[in-house]
Amino acid sequence: MTTPYYVLIVDDDQMMRLLSRQAMMASGFEVAEAEDGLQALDSIKQRKPDLVLLDVTMPNLDGFAVCRELSKNEDTQRIPVIMLTGLEDAQSISSAYEAGATDFIIKPINWHILIQRVQQVLRASEASSALRTSQARLEHAQRIAHLGNWEWDTDSDIIHGSDEACRIFGIEPGLKLTLSLVEAAIPTEDYARVTNGIRQLVKYGVSLFLEHQIRRPNGDIRIAQQQAEIFLKKGNRVRRIVGTIRDITTERQTEEHIRRLAFYDSLTGLPNRRMFHERLATALALANRKGAQVAILFLDLDRFKRINDTLGHAVGDAFLLETATRLKALVRRRDVVGSSGNERDEDLIARLGGDEFTIMFSDFRNTLNLAKVAQRILNIIKKPVTIDGHEIFSSVSIGIALFPGDGTDLDTLLKNADTAMFHAKSSGRGRYQYYSNEMNASSLAKLALETELRQAIDRNEFVLHFQPKLDMISNQIVSVEALVRWQHPQRGLVYPGEFIALAEETGMIMELGRIVIEQACLQFSHWRESGIELASIAVNLSPVQFRRSDLVEQIAAILEQTSVSPGNLELEITEGAVMHSEETAIELMRRLKALGIRLTMDDFGIGYSSLSFLTRFPIDHLKIDRSFVSDLPQNQEKAAVVRAIIAMAHSLNLTTIAEGVETREQALFLHSTGCDQFQGFLFSRAVPAPSLARLIELTNTQTVLKPRYASEI
Ligand code: C2E
Ligand code: CA
Ligand code: CA
């Protein structure tokens, strides 16, 4: 049994200490903890650890300072130190080496990597102490650690390398390693760090620990770990530097592989949700300190499920991959938002799972540019792509949330970006949407309403009220318009203004519309059975229903079941219903007409209507919109329009009806224009079925010449 290695974990984050301790102990290490730099130095004084795991940012003496302290002291100089550095800060890595760290690990920490690194460093450290102890044990040590060694005579600039050292540099064993050869092998990005390390070694005599790349003469890139000591001659003139070199390429590759599995999405190679959260947290902390903004774009492909379902998962995956590639190509252009963050470009993008992607911009300056990026993303995803011979069209909906305006913590920010995305989807897809505060309230309310509305349909909580339509001359009720109300268990009577739009949006209007027609027809036949004779009953038809192909069959079936003759049913449709596709609309209207059903153009005057528009549709009645009636007769212009509409309608053989008639003056004016019918609060609001019977009785006893209205009784 060998004694376990003794490791000191220094971190001010209790959670990190706990997790590190668990990982280390599980691998057979003995562990001690310190909360800050001072405690760490104390602990080291009491008992010298075999290795220190050192966090960079800590209160009371940070990691760099601890490192410097350790390297000052002869006794602690050679304790290997692994520094835990944040991702955002490439600078801190070189600072760590300068301060005397042996190695570093980037947070977020993967525990497999941590253990591997610790073992590596301990092995190397053992080897280097073996080097120090005796030349005789050197070979043995090299065998353990797969090390090469070298000796640099600074006077001659010749480096004597072992076979292994030569091999690592990619030259024939036995050939002389010259300084210029070594220099040429170190890529520019590592050069300053290496020379700096050597300078420290020469100047202060501290041991050198370095990791750098080597470009071999054949172009291969290797990663090497170097450790070196200096032997001074009298008068402090540099004589010899002796070091070990280790090729750690495979280890680093394995680590990178493990890291990728844990933090990257295997399909697209993009950072995964976990990585994204880490990065976002870092970016937020940084932005907070600098008073900068961070933007999150939350992307969700539109109708991706359909691609997957109809073309199969392989095509679906290929499409996701293509999407990732497009996003990367677009976002890589650094200048897009004037971002000055030092993240790798492609890491700004993440795949959260399924067809959800996020893009993060930190430290950007211009929100307008952000909109441009969003627009570019929309455009690029809209371009069709051919996969496996299928031409695929898609689009993406984007929600944008900004830190700190739309949320100061990660969860709120993500949730709000998601909410904004949801709004982008529900307002037509293929668009971007900034988050706004009202969204949460409104989308929550909408969601609740949607659930309730579904239940209401299941439980049939709808009732119809009926508003009389009166003949202008006789003042008799000739027809009624059925208007739906929701008998809400808690809120009481809810008016259609609150739920029709949502029912249309969600498609629930199909079912609701059917219920209304059925109830209206049932009511009509009840009235007929109880002796109340009306020319017709009018039902409003949503434009959405109007696009339904089996509408005619559905209505015919209801008429049949309720034994109402088609001539007694009047459907009120709006211009919106026919705008969608004129030909299909006309065709559908013809088929309804062929059954004998009568059609009313509702809300006339507010839409696109030109007078010639009307001539194309087989309608029977024209209902003048409430907005024209409300200003009558004072508003001269509207009065003229109403006159013209009525005259024109008559020339087309349409009967006219005015809605929203609230005053006697309005009724009298309409009477003077020759309008055929009217409807409005002046006579009655929409009332429940039993009240209508009484209204009819009432009008029957009124004289035609001197009209009196229910509201006046
Ligand atoms: P609409 O088709 O224009 O129906 C007339 C609306 O005007 C009704 O509101 C009615 O109560 C109101 N109204 C009637 N007389 C007056 C008046 O003198 N002054 C004023 N200010 N308002 C008057 P309601 O019942 O709230 O219905 C609103 C809209 O909801 C309807 O407008 C219609 O578009 C829709 N709607 C109602 N029931 C149904 C239905 O069963 N199916 C469908 N698809 N839509 C419906
Ligand atoms: Ca109507
Ligand atoms: Ca209307």
PDB file of N, CA, C and O and ligand atoms in Angstrom, residues 481 540 572 574 602-604 623-626 659, ligand 3:
ATOM      1  N   GLU A 481     -80.592  38.306 -34.731  1.00  0.00           N
ATOM      2  CA  GLU A 481     -79.204  37.887 -34.889  1.00  0.00           C
ATOM      3  C   GLU A 481     -78.790  37.153 -33.622  1.00  0.00           C
ATOM      4  O   GLU A 481     -78.948  37.668 -32.516  1.00  0.00           O
ATOM      5  N   ASN A 540     -73.603  34.598 -37.098  1.00  0.00           N
ATOM      6  CA  ASN A 540     -72.306  35.109 -37.577  1.00  0.00           C
ATOM      7  C   ASN A 540     -71.370  33.957 -37.911  1.00  0.00           C
ATOM      8  O   ASN A 540     -71.270  32.982 -37.174  1.00  0.00           O
ATOM      9  N   GLU A 572     -74.167  35.675 -41.554  1.00  0.00           N
ATOM     10  CA  GLU A 572     -73.511  36.974 -41.659  1.00  0.00           C
ATOM     11  C   GLU A 572     -72.016  36.741 -41.829  1.00  0.00           C
ATOM     12  O   GLU A 572     -71.368  36.156 -40.963  1.00  0.00           O
ATOM     13  N   THR A 574     -68.186  38.463 -43.107  1.00  0.00           N
ATOM     14  CA  THR A 574     -67.504  39.756 -43.250  1.00  0.00           C
ATOM     15  C   THR A 574     -66.634  39.723 -44.503  1.00  0.00           C
ATOM     16  O   THR A 574     -66.385  38.665 -45.076  1.00  0.00           O
ATOM     17  N   ASP A 602     -71.670  41.490 -43.610  1.00  0.00           N
ATOM     18  CA  ASP A 602     -71.704  42.134 -42.289  1.00  0.00           C
ATOM     19  C   ASP A 602     -70.675  43.267 -42.228  1.00  0.00           C
ATOM     20  O   ASP A 602     -69.722  43.297 -43.005  1.00  0.00           O
ATOM     21  N   ASP A 603     -70.854  44.154 -41.297  1.00  0.00           N
ATOM     22  CA  ASP A 603     -69.869  45.217 -41.027  1.00  0.00           C
ATOM     23  C   ASP A 603     -69.447  45.945 -42.293  1.00  0.00           C
ATOM     24  O   ASP A 603     -68.274  46.318 -42.443  1.00  0.00           O
ATOM     25  N   PHE A 604     -70.372  46.157 -43.187  1.00  0.00           N
ATOM     26  CA  PHE A 604     -69.977  46.731 -44.462  1.00  0.00           C
ATOM     27  C   PHE A 604     -69.526  48.179 -44.316  1.00  0.00           C
ATOM     28  O   PHE A 604     -70.141  48.966 -43.604  1.00  0.00           O
ATOM     29  N   LYS A 623     -75.240  44.755 -44.496  1.00  0.00           N
ATOM     30  CA  LYS A 623     -75.406  45.355 -43.170  1.00  0.00           C
ATOM     31  C   LYS A 623     -74.401  46.488 -43.014  1.00  0.00           C
ATOM     32  O   LYS A 623     -73.182  46.275 -43.066  1.00  0.00           O
ATOM     33  N   ILE A 624     -74.905  47.684 -42.835  1.00  0.00           N
ATOM     34  CA  ILE A 624     -74.036  48.856 -42.719  1.00  0.00           C
ATOM     35  C   ILE A 624     -73.421  48.900 -41.330  1.00  0.00           C
ATOM     36  O   ILE A 624     -74.125  48.788 -40.322  1.00  0.00           O
ATOM     37  N   ASP A 625     -72.147  49.046 -41.309  1.00  0.00           N
ATOM     38  CA  ASP A 625     -71.433  48.943 -40.036  1.00  0.00           C
ATOM     39  C   ASP A 625     -71.826  50.029 -39.046  1.00  0.00           C
ATOM     40  O   ASP A 625     -72.135  51.163 -39.402  1.00  0.00           O
ATOM     41  N   ARG A 626     -71.766  49.608 -37.788  1.00  0.00           N
ATOM     42  CA  ARG A 626     -72.112  50.458 -36.650  1.00  0.00           C
ATOM     43  C   ARG A 626     -71.380  51.803 -36.682  1.00  0.00           C
ATOM     44  O   ARG A 626     -71.910  52.831 -36.315  1.00  0.00           O
ATOM     45  N   GLU A 659     -76.907  48.574 -38.432  1.00  0.00           N
ATOM     46  CA  GLU A 659     -76.708  48.046 -37.074  1.00  0.00           C
ATOM     47  C   GLU A 659     -76.221  49.147 -36.150  1.00  0.00           C
ATOM     48  O   GLU A 659     -75.764  50.194 -36.585  1.00  0.00           O
TER      49      GLU A 659
HETATM   50 CA    CA B   3     -71.511  44.157 -37.210  1.00  0.00          CA
END
